[in-house]
mmCIF file of C-alpha atoms in Angstrom:
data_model
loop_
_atom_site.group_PDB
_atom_site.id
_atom_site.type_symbol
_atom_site.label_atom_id
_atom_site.label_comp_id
_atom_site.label_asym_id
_atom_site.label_seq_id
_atom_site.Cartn_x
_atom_site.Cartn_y
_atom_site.Cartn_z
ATOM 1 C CA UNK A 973 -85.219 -12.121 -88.772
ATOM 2 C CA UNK A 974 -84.780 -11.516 -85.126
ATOM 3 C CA UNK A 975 -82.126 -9.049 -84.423
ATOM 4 C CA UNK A 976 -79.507 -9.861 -82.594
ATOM 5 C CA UNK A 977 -78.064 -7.564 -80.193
ATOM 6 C CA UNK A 978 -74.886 -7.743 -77.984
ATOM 7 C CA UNK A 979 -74.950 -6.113 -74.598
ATOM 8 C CA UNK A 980 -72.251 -3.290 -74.115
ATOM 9 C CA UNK A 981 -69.132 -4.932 -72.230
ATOM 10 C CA UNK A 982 -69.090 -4.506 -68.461
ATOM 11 C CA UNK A 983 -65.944 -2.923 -67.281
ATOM 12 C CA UNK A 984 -64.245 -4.884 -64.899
ATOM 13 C CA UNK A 985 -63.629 -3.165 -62.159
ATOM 14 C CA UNK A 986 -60.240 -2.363 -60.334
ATOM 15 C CA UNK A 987 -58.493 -4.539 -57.360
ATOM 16 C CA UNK A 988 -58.374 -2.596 -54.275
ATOM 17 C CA UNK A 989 -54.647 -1.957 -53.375
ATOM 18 C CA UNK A 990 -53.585 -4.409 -51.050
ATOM 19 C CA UNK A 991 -50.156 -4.175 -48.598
ATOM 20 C CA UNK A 992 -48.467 -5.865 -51.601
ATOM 21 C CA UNK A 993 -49.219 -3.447 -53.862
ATOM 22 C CA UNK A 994 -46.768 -0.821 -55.376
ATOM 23 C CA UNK A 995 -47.053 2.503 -54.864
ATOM 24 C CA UNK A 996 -47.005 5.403 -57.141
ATOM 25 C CA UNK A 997 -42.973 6.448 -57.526
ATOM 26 C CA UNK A 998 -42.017 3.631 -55.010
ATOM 27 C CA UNK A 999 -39.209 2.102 -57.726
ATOM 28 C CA UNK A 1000 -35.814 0.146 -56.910
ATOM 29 C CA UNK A 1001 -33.482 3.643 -56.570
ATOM 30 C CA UNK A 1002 -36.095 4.266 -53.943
ATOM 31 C CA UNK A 1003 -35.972 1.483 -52.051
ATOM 32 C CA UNK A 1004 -31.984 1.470 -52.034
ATOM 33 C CA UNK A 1005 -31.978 5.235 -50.929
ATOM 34 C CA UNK A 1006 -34.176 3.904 -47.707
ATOM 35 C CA UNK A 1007 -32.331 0.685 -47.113
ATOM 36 C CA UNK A 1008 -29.195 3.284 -46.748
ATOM 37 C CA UNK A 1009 -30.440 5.864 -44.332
ATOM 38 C CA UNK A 1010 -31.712 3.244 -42.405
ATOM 39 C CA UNK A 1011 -28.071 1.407 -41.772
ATOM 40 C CA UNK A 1012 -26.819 4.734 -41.167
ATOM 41 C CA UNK A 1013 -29.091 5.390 -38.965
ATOM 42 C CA UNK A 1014 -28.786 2.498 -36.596
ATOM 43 C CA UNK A 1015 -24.938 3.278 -35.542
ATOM 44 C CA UNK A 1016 -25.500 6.625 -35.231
ATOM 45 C CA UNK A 1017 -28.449 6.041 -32.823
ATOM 46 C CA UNK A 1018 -26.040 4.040 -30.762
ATOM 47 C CA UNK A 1019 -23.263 5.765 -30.686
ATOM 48 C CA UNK A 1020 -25.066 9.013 -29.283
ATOM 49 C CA UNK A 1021 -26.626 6.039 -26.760
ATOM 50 C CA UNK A 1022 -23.486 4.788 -25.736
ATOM 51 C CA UNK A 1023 -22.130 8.481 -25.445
ATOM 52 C CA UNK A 1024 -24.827 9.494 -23.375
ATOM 53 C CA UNK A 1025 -24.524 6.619 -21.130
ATOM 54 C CA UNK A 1026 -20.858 7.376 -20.425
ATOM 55 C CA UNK A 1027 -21.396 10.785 -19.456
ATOM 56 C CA UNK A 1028 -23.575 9.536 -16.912
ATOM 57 C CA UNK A 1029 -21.774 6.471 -15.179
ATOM 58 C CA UNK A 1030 -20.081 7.375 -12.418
ATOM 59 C CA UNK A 1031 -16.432 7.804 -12.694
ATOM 60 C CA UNK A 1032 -14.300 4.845 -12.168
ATOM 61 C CA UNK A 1033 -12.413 4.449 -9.077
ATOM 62 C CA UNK A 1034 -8.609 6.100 -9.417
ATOM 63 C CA UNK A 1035 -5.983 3.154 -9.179
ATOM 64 C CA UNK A 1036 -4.374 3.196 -5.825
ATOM 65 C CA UNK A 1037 -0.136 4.247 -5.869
ATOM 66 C CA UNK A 1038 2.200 1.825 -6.044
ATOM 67 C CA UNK A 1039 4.893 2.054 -3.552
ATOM 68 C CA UNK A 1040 7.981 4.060 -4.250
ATOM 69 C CA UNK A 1041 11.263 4.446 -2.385
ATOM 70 C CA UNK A 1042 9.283 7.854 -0.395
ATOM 71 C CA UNK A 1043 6.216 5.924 0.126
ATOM 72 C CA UNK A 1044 6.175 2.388 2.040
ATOM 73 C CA UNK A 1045 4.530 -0.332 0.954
ATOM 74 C CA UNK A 1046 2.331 -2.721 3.033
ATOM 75 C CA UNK A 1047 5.058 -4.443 5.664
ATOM 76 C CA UNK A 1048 4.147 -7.537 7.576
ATOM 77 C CA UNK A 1049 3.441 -8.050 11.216
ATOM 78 C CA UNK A 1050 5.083 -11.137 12.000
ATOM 79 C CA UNK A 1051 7.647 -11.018 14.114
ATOM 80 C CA UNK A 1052 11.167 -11.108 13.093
ATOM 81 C CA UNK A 1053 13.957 -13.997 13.827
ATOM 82 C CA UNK A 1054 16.703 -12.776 16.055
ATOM 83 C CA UNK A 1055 18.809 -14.231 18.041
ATOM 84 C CA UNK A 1056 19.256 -13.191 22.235
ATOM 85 C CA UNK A 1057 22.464 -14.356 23.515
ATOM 86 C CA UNK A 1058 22.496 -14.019 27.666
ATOM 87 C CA UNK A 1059 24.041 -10.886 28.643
ATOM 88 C CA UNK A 1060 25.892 -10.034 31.914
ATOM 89 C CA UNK A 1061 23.604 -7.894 34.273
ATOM 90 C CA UNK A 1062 25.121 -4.488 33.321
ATOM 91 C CA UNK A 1063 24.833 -4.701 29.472
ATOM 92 C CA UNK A 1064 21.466 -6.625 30.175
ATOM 93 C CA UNK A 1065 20.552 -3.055 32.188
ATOM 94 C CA UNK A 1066 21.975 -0.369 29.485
ATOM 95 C CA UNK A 1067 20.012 -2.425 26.804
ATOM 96 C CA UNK A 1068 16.550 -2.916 28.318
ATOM 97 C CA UNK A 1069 16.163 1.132 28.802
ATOM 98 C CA UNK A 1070 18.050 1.121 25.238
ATOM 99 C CA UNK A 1071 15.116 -0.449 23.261
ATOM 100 C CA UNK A 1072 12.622 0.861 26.086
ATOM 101 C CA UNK A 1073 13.502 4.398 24.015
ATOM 102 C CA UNK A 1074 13.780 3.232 20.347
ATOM 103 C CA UNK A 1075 11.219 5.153 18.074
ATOM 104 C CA UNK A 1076 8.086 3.390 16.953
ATOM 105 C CA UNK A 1077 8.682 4.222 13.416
ATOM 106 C CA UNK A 1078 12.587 4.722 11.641
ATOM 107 C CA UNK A 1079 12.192 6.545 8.039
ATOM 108 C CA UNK A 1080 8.593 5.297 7.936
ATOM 109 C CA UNK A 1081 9.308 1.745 8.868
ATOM 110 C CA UNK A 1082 6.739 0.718 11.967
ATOM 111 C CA UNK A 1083 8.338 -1.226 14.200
ATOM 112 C CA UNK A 1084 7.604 -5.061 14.388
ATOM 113 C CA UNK A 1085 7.359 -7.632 17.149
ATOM 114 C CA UNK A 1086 10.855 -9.997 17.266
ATOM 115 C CA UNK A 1087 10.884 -13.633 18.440
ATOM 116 C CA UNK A 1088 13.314 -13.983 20.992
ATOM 117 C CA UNK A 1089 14.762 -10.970 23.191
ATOM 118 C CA UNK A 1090 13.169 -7.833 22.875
ATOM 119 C CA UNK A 1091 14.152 -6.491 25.737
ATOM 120 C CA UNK A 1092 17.587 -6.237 23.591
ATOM 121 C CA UNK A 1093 16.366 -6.457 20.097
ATOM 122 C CA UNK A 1094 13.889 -4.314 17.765
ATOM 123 C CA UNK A 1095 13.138 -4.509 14.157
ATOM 124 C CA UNK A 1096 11.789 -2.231 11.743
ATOM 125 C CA UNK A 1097 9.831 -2.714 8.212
ATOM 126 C CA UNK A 1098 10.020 -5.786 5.799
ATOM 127 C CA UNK A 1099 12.392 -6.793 4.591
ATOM 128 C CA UNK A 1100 13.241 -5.844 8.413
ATOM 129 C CA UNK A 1101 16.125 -3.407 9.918
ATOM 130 C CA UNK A 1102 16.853 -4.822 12.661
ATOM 131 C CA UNK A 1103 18.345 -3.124 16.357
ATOM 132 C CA UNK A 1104 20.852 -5.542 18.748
ATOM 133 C CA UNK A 1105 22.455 -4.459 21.792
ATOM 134 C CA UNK A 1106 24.653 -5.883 24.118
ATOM 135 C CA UNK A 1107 27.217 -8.114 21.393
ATOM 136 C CA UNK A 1108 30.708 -8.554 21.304
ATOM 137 C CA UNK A 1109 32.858 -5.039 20.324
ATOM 138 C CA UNK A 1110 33.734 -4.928 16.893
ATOM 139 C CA UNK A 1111 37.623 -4.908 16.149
ATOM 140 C CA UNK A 1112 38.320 -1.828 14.686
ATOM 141 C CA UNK A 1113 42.162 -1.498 12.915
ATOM 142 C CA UNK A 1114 44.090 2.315 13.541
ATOM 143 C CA UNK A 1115 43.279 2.710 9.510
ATOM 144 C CA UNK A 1116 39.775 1.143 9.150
ATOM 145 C CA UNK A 1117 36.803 3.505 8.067
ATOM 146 C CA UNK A 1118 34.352 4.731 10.579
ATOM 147 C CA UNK A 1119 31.468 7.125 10.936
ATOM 148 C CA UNK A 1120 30.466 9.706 13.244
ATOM 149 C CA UNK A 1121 26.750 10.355 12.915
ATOM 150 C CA UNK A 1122 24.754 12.212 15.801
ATOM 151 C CA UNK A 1123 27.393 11.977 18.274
ATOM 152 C CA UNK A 1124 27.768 7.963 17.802
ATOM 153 C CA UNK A 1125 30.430 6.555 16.028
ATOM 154 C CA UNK A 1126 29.701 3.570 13.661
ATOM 155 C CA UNK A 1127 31.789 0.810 11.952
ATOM 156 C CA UNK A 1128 29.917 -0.642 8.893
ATOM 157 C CA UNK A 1129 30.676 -4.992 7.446
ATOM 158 C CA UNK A 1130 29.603 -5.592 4.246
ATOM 159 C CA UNK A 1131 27.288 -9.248 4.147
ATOM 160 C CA UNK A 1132 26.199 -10.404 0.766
ATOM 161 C CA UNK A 1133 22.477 -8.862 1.573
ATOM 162 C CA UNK A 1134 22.798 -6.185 4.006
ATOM 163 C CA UNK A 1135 24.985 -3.670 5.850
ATOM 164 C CA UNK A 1136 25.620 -4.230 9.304
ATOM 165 C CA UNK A 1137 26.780 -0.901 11.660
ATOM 166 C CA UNK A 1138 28.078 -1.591 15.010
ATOM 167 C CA UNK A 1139 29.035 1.355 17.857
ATOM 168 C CA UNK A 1140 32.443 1.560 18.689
ATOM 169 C CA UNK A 1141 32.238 4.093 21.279
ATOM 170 C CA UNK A 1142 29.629 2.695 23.750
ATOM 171 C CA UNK A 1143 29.517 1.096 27.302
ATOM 172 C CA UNK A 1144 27.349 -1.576 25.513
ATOM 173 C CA UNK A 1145 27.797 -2.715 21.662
ATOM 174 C CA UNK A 1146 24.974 -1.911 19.243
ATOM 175 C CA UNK A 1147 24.130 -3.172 16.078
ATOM 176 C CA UNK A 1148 21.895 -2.452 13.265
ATOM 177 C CA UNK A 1149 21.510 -4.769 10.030
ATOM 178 C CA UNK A 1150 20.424 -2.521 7.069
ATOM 179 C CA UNK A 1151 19.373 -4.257 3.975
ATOM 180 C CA UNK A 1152 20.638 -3.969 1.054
ATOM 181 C CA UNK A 1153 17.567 -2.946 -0.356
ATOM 182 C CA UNK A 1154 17.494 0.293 1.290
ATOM 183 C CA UNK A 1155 20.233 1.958 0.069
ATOM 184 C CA UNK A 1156 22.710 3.897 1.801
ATOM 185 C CA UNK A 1157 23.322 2.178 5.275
ATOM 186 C CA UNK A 1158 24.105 5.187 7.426
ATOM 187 C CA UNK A 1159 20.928 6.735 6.560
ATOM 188 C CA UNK A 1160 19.903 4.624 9.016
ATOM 189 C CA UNK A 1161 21.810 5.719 11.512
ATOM 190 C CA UNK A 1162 19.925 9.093 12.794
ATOM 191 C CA UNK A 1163 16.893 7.742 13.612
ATOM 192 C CA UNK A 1164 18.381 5.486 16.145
ATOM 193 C CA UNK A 1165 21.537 7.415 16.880
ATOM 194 C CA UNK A 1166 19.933 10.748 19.668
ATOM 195 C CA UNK A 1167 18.486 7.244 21.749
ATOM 196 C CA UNK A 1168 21.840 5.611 21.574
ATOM 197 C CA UNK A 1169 23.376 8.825 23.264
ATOM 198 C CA UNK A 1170 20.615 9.134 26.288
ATOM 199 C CA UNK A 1171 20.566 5.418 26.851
ATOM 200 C CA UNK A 1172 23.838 3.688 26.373
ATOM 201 C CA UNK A 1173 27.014 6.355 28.009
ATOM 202 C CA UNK A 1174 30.523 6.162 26.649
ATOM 203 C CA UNK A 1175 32.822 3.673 27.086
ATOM 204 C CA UNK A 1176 36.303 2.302 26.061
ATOM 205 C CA UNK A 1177 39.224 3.948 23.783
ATOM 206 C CA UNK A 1178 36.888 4.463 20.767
ATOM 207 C CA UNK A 1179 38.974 4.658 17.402
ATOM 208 C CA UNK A 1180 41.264 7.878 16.374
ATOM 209 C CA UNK A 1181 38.495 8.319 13.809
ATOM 210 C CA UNK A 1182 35.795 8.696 16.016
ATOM 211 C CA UNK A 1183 37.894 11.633 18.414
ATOM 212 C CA UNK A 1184 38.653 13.529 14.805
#
């Protein structure tokens, strides 16, 4: 009989790995332990990123002050609304080298153009104070209140928005309007008061408060 013999079985040989493929000790924990220090690396990156970019920007302008009651605010330009009534030729005369001597500035207020008359008026700031001279002499009663500042001696009115002081003891009336929003109104009497004196002489009986 022929013998029959079987060949020894061939071994099949082994896939090459491919990118699939698992590797040794690569289980799920692993996997999970990567996934983590991967999202916690991401912020981190960033944050240092973001840190480092702030330390190099440039600093960020200061904001500028706001105004306070030492430190004026912007004031307008325009000029301010007054009214010039005609005056006789003396008052006309006193006033004219009056407001030829006012100051360019009172308590920081620049001094701003006026629409009718300034060769007798002058105003200050905004809201404005404003300088007349040459009215009509206030009526001042033997008890009323008055004011010696500087060598000038003031009667104040009370309006609903401002303060108005008026010379009782000059050749030539003068008046300043003071609003209310400045506070005190003889305050504003100094810077005004030493060109009162040089420019506008004595005149009249003033009040018995103003000779105490």
């Amino acid at each position: 009989m022929d013998e029959i013999t079987t060949s020894p079985a061939r071994e099949t040989p082994a896939e090459p790995a491919g990118d699939g493929a698992r590797k040794p000790g690569w289980d799920r924990s692993t996997r999970r332990a990567a996934l983590m220090a991967t999202l916690i690396a991401v912020p981190v990156t960033v944050a240092v990123a973001g840190f480092a970019f702030a330390k190099l920007a440039p600093d960020s302008p200061a904001a500028a002050p706001s105004p306070t009651a030492t430190s004026a605010g912007p004031q307008s330009t325009a000029p301010v609304e007054m009214a010039a009534p005609a005056l006789a030729q003396r008052p006309a005369t006193v006033c004219r080298a009056l407001v030829s001597q006012l100051p360019e500035t009172a308590r920081d207020l620049a001094q701003r153009p006026v629409t009718a008359g300034p060769e007798q008026n002058a105003a200050y700031g905004d809201p404005a104070v404003t300088v007349s001279c040459g009215g009509a002499q206030p009526t001042v009663g033997a008890t009323d209140d008055v004011w010696t500042v500087n060598r000038v001696c003031w009667s104040a009115k009370e309006e609903a928005d401002a303060t108005v002081l008026t010379t009782v003891d000059r050749e030539a009336a003068v008046t300043v309007r003071v609003p209310r929003s400045y506070g005190q109104a003889l305050q504003w009497a100094p810077p005004f008061s030493d060109t009162i004196v040089a420019a506008v002489p004595s005149g009249g009986t003033p009040p018995a408060g103003c000779r105490g």
